[in-house]
Tab-separated table of C-alpha atoms and ligand atoms in Angstrom:
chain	number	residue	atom	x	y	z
A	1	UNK	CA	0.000	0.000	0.000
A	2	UNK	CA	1.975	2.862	-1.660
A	3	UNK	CA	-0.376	5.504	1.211
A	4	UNK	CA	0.373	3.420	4.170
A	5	UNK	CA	2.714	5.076	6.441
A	6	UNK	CA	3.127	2.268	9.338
A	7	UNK	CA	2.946	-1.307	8.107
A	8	UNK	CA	3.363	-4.524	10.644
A	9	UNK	CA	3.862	-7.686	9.101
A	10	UNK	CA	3.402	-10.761	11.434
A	11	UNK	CA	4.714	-9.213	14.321
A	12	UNK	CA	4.611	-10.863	17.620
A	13	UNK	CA	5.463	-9.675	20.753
A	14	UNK	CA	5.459	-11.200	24.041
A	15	UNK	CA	5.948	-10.422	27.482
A	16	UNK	CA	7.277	-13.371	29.470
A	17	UNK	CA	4.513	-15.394	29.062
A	18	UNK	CA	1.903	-12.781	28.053
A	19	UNK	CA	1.290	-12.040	24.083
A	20	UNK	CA	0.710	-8.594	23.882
A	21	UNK	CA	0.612	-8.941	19.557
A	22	UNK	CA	0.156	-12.043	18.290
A	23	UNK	CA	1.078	-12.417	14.720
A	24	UNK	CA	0.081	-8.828	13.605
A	25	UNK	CA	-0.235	-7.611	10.444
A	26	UNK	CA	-1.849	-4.382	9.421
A	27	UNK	CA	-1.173	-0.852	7.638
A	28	UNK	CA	-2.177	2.677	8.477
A	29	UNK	CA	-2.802	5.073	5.866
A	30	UNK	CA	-1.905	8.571	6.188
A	31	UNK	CA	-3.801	11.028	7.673
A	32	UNK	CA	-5.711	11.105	11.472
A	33	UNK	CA	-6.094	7.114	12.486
A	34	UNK	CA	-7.747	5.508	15.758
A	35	UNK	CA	-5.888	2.881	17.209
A	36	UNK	CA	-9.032	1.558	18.955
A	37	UNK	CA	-8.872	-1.410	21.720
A	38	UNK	CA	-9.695	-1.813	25.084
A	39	UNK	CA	-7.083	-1.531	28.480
A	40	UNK	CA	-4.551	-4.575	27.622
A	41	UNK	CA	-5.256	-5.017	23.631
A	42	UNK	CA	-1.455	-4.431	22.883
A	43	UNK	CA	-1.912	-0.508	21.503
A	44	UNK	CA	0.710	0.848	23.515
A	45	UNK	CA	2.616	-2.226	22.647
A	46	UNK	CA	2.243	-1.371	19.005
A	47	UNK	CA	3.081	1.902	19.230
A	48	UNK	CA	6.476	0.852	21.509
A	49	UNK	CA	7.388	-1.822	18.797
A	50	UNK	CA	7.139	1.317	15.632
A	51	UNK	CA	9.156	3.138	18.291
A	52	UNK	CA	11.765	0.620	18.605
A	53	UNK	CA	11.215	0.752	22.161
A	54	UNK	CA	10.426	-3.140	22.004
A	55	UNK	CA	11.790	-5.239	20.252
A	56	UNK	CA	9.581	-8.073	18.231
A	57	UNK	CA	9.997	-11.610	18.890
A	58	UNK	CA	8.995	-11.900	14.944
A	59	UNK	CA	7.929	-9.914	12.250
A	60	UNK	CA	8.688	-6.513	10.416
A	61	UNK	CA	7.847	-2.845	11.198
A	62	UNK	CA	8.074	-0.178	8.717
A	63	UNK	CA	7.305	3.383	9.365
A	64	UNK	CA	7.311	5.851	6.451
A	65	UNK	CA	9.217	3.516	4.239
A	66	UNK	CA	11.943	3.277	7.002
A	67	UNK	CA	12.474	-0.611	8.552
A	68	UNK	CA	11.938	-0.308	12.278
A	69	UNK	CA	14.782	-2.660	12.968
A	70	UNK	CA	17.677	-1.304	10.550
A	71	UNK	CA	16.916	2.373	11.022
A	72	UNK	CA	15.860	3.172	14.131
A	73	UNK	CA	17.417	6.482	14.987
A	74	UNK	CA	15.864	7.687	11.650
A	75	UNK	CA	12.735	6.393	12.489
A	76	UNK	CA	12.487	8.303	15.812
A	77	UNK	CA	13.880	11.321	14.235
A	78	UNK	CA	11.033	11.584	12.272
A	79	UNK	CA	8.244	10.903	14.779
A	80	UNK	CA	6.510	12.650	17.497
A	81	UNK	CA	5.448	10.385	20.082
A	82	UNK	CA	3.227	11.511	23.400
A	83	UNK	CA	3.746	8.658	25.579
A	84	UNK	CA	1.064	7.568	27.845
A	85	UNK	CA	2.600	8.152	31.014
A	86	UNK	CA	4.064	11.448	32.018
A	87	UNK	CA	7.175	13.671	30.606
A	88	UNK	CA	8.276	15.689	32.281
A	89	UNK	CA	11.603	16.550	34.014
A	90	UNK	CA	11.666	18.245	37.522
A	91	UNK	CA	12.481	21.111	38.642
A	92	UNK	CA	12.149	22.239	34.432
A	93	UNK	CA	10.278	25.157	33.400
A	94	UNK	CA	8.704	24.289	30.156
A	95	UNK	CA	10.038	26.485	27.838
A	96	UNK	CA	13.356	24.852	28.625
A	97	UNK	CA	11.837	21.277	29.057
A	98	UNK	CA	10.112	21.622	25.132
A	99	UNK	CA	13.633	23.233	24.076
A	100	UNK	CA	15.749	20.976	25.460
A	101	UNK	CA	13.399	18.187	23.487
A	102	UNK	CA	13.685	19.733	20.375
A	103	UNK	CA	17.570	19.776	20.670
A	104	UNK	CA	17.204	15.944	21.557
A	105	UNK	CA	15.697	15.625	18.207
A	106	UNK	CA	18.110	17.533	16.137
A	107	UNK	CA	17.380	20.691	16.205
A	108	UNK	CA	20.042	23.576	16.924
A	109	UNK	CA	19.712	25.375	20.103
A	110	UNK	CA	18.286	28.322	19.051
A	111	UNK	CA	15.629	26.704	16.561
A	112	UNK	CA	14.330	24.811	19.089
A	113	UNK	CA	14.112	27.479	21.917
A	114	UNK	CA	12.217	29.613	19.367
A	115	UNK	CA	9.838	26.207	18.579
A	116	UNK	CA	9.546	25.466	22.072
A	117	UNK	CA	7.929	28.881	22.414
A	118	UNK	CA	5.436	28.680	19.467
A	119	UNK	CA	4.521	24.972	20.543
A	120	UNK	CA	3.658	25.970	23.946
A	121	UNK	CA	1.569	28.821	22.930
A	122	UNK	CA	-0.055	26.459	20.222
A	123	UNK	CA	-1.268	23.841	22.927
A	124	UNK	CA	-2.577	26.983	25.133
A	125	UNK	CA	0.531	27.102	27.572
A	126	UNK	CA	1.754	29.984	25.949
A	127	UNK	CA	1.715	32.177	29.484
A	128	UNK	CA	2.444	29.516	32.161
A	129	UNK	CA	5.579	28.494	30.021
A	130	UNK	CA	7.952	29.609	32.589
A	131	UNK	CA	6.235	27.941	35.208
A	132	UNK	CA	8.050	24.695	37.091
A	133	UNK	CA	6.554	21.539	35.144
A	134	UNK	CA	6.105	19.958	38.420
A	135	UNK	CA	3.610	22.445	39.649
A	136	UNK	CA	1.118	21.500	36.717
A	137	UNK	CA	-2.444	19.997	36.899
A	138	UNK	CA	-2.539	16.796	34.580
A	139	UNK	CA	-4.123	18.810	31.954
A	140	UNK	CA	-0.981	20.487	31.726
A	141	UNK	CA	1.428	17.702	31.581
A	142	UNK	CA	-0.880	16.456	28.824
A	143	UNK	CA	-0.556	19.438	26.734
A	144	UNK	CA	3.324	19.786	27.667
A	145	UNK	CA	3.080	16.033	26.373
A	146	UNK	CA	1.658	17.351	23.005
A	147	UNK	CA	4.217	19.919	22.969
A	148	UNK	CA	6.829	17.956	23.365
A	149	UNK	CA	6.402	15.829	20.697
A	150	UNK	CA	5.572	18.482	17.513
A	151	UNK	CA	8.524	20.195	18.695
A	152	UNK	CA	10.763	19.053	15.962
A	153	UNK	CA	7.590	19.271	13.231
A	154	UNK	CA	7.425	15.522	12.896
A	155	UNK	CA	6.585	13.900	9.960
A	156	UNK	CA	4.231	11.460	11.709
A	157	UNK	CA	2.404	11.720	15.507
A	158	UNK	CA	2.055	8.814	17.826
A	159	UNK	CA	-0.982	9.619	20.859
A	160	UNK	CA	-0.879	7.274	23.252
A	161	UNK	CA	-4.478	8.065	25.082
A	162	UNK	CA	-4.113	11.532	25.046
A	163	UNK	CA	-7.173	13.131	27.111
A	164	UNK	CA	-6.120	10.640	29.819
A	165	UNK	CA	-7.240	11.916	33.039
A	166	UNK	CA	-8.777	15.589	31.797
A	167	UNK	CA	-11.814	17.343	32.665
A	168	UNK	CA	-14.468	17.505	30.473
A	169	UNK	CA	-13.441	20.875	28.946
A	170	UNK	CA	-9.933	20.096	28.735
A	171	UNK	CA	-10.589	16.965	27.145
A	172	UNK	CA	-12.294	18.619	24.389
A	173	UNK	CA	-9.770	20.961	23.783
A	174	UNK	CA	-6.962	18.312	23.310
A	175	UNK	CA	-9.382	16.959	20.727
A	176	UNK	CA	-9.749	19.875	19.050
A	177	UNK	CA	-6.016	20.649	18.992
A	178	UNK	CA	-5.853	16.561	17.776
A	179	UNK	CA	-8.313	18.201	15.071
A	180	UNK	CA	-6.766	21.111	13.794
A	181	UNK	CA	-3.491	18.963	13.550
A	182	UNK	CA	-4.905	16.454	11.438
A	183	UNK	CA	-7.492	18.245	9.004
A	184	UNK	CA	-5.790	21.866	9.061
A	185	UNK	CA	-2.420	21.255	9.321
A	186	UNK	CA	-1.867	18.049	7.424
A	187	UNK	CA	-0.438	16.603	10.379
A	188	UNK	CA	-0.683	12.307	9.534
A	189	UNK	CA	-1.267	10.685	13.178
A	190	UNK	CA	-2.060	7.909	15.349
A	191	UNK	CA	-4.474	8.422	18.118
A	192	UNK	CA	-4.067	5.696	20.315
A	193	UNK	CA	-7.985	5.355	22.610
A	194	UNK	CA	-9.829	3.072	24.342
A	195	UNK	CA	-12.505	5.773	23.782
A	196	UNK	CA	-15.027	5.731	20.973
A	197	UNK	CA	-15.632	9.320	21.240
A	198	UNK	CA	-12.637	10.284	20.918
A	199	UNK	CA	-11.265	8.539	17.942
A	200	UNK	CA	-14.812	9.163	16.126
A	201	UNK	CA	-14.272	12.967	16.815
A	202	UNK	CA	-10.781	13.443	15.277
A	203	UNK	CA	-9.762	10.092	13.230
A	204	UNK	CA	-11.318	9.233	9.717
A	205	UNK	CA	-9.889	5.464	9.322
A	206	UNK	CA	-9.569	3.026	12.273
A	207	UNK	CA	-7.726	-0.016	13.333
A	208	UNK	CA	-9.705	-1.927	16.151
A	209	UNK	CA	-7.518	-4.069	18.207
A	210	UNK	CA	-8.258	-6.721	21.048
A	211	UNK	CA	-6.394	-8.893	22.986
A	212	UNK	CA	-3.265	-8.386	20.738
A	213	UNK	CA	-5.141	-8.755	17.147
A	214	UNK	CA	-6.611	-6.758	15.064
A	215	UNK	CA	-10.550	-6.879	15.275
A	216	UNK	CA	-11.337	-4.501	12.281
A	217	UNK	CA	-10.085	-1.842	10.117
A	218	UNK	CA	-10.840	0.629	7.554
A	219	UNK	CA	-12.720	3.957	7.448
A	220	UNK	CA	-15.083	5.455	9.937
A	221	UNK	CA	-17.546	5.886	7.007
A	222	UNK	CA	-16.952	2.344	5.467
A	223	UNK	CA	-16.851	0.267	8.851
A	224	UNK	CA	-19.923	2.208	10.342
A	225	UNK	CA	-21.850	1.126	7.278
A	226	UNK	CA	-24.046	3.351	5.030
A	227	UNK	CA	-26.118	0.249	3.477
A	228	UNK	CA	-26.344	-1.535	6.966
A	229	UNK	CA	-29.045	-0.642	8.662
A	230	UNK	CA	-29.646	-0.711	12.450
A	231	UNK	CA	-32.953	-0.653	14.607
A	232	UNK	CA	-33.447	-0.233	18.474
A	233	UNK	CA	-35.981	-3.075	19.874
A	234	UNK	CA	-37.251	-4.064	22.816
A	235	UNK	CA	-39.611	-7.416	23.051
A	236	UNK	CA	-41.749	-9.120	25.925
A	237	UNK	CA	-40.728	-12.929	25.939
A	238	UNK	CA	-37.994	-15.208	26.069
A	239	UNK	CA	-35.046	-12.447	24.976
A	240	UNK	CA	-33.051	-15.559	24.056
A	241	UNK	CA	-34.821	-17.624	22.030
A	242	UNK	CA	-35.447	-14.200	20.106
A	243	UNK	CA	-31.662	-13.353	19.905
A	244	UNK	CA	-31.380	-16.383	18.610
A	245	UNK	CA	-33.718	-16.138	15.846
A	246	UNK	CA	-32.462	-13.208	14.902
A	247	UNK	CA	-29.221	-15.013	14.381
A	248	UNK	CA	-30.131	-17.668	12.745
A	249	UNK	CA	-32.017	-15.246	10.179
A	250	UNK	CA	-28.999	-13.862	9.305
A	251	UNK	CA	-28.900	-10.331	11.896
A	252	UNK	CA	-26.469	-9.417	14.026
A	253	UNK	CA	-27.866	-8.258	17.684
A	254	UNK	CA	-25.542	-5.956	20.176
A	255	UNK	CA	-26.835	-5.844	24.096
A	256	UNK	CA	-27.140	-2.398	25.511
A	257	UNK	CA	-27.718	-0.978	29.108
A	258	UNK	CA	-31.389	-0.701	29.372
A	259	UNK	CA	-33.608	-3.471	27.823
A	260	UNK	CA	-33.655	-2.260	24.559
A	261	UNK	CA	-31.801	-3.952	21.957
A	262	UNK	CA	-29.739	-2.815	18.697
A	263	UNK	CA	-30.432	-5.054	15.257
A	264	UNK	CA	-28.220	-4.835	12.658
A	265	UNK	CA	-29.551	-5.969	9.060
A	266	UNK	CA	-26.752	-6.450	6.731
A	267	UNK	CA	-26.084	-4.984	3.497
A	268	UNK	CA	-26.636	-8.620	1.760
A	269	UNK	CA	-29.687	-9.199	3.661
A	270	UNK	CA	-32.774	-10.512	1.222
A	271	UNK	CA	-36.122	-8.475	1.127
A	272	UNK	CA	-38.921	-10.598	1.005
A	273	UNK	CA	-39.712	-11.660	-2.534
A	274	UNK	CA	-41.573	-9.295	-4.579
A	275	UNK	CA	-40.248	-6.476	-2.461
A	276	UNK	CA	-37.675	-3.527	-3.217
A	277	UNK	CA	-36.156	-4.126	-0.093
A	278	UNK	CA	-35.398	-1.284	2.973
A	279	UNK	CA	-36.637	-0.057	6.166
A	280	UNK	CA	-40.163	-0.873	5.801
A	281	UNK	CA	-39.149	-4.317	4.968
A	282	UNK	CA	-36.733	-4.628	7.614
A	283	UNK	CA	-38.844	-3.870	10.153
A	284	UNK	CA	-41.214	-6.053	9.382
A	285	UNK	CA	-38.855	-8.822	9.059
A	286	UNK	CA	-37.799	-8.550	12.769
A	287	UNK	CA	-41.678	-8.658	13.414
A	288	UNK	CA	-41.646	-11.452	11.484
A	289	UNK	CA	-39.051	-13.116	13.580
A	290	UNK	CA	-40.142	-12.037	16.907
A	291	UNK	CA	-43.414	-14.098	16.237
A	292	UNK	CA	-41.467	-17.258	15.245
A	293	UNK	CA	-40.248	-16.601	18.642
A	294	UNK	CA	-42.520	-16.252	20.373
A	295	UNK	CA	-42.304	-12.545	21.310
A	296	UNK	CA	-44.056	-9.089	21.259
A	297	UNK	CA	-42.129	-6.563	20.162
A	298	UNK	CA	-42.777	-3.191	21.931
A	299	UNK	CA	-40.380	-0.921	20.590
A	300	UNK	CA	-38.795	-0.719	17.269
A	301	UNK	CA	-37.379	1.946	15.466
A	302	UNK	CA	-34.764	3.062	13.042
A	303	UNK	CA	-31.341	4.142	14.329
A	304	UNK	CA	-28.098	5.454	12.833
A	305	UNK	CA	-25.137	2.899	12.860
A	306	UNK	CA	-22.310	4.567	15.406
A	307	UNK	CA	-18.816	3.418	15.718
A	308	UNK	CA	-20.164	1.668	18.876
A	309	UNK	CA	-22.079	-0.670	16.577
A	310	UNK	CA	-18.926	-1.481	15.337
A	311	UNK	CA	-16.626	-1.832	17.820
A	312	UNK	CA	-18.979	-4.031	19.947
A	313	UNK	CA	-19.380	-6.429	16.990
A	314	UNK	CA	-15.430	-6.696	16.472
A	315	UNK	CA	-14.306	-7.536	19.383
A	316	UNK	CA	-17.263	-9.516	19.809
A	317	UNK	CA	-19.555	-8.109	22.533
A	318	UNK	CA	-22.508	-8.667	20.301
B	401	ADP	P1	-3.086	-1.197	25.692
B	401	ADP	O1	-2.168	-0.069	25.314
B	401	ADP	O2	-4.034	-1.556	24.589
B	401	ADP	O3	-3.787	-0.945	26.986
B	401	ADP	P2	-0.663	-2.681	26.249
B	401	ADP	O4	0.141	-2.734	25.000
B	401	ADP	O5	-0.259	-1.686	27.301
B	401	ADP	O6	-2.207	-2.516	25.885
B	401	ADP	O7	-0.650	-4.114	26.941
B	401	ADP	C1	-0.911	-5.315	26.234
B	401	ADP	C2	-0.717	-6.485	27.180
B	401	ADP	O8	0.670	-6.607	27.520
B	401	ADP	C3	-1.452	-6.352	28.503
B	401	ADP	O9	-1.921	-7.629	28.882
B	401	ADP	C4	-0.401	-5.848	29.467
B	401	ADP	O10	-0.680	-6.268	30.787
B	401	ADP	C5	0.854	-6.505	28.916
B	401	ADP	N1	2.054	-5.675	29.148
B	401	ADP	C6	2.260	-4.418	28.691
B	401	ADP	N2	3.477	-3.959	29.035
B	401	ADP	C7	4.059	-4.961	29.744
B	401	ADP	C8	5.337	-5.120	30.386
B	401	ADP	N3	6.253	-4.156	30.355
B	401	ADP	N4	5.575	-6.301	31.010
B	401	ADP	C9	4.662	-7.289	31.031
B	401	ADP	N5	3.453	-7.214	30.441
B	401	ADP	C10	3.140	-6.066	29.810
């Protein structure tokens, strides 16, 4: 894939005993892309392993063209990565912290005192820049994170969970910074979430990993479906045996919180002969089953497929 700017092929990488990737192979295209997965899928693993933090027991990494294993310090030089845990250095203001990064990377001294500046204004620490690192809320020491790593104008941004541990409104700033990197600045990335919401906000293609595969891929538009179509329902009966007709009739059922369920009708789903097929017809083929079943449906209505939908059907939730 000529686009792809991260490749794995059949990498494995364990842990002692634990797998965290087990025989991976996928490819990220450029632009803004959602490494999706719950805690413990092997994201931060992945991103490690492009890093050349870790080292695979098997396979190959390439990152923009670049093998992982015979070019490392090349490959770092031309990332950005804003590591899950904290970055900071104590007893560091941040101008000089961000600075003294950008030298790290290459940069000369005065380049990347003059970067440090317009980074740190960029992620909206522009006046507490001379402030002690230490004495920042975790807000901050995200956005010092972000800072940190566009220092050096990377050609490619690894997020590990980025709005980790923000308020509400500070959360939705970091997206919107995520935002304005990828579709205004060109920036290609890899957002790195165990939240939906997040990678649906910023991200147009996503990888979906769990328990160190990949579940899914491909883009937001494509995976959430435009000619599958989803209905909320709720029945009085035997919720089983219905599920189970449903199944066996070719639809896919996800469990939510409250009793109502969602029904997905594939694309390749038949309308009853005669018919032109859609919505009408859908609905009344989940009647249809319900009374096979046994059950009364009491609710039923059209809904939009989310990236919930999706996710929840990957890794098998429904
Ligand atoms: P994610 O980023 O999706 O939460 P990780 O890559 O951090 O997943 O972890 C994948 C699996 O590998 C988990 O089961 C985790 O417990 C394990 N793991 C991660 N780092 C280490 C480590 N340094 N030593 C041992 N096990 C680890």
């Amino acid at each position: 894939m000529s686009e792809s700017v991260v490749s794995l092929d059949k990498v494995t990488v364990t842990y002692g005993k634990q797998q965290a990737l087990r025989n991976v192979s996928v490819a990220f295209p450029k632009g803004a892309v959602g490494l999706l997965g719950p805690n413990g899928a092997g994201k931060s693993t992945m991103l490690k392993s492009l890093l050349g933090f870790v080292v695979p027991d098997s396979g190959r990494l390439d990152v923009l063209g670049l093998n992982v294993a015979d070019k490392p310090l090349e490959v770092r030089a031309r990332l950005g990565y804003m590591p899950e845990s904290d970055a900071i250095i104590p007893g560091m203001n941040a101008v000089s912290f961000v600075a003294y990064c950008g030298q790290l990377s290459g940069l000369p001294k005065a380049d990347a005192m003059q970067r440090a500046h317009e980074v740190l204004y960029y992620v909206g620490l522009g006046e507490a820049r001379y402030r002690n690192t230490e004495t920042y809320s975790t807000g901050m020491k995200q956005r010092i994170k972000l800072a940190q790593a566009l220092v050096h104008d990377p050609d490619l941004l690894f997020l590990d969970e980025p709005t980790n541990g923000m308020d509400p409104k500070g959360r939705e700033e970091m997206l919107e910074l995520i935002r304005d990197l990828a579709h205004n600045k060109g920036v290609n990335l890899i957002l790195s979430s165990h939240l939906l919401p997040d990678v649906e906000y910023t991200c147009d293609y996503v990888v979906v990993m769990d328990k160190g595969a990949i579940a899914t891929s491909g883009t937001v538009e494509a995976l959430k479906g435009p000619s599958g179509r989803v209905f909320e329902v709720r029945v009085k009966g035997d919720v089983n045996v219905f599920v189970a007709a449903l199944r066996a009739a070719g639809l896919d059922v996800a469990d939510t919180d409250e009793d109502v369920m969602r029904v997905f009708v594939p694309a390749s789903a038949k309308a009853p002969a005669g018919r032109p097929g859609g919505a009408g017809d859908d609905q009344r083929m989940i009647c249809d089953v319900a009374r096979g079943a046994g059950a009364q449906i009491r609710h039923l209505k059209p809904s939009l497929p989310t990236l919930e939908d999706v996710f929840a059907r990957a890794i098998g939730e429904a």
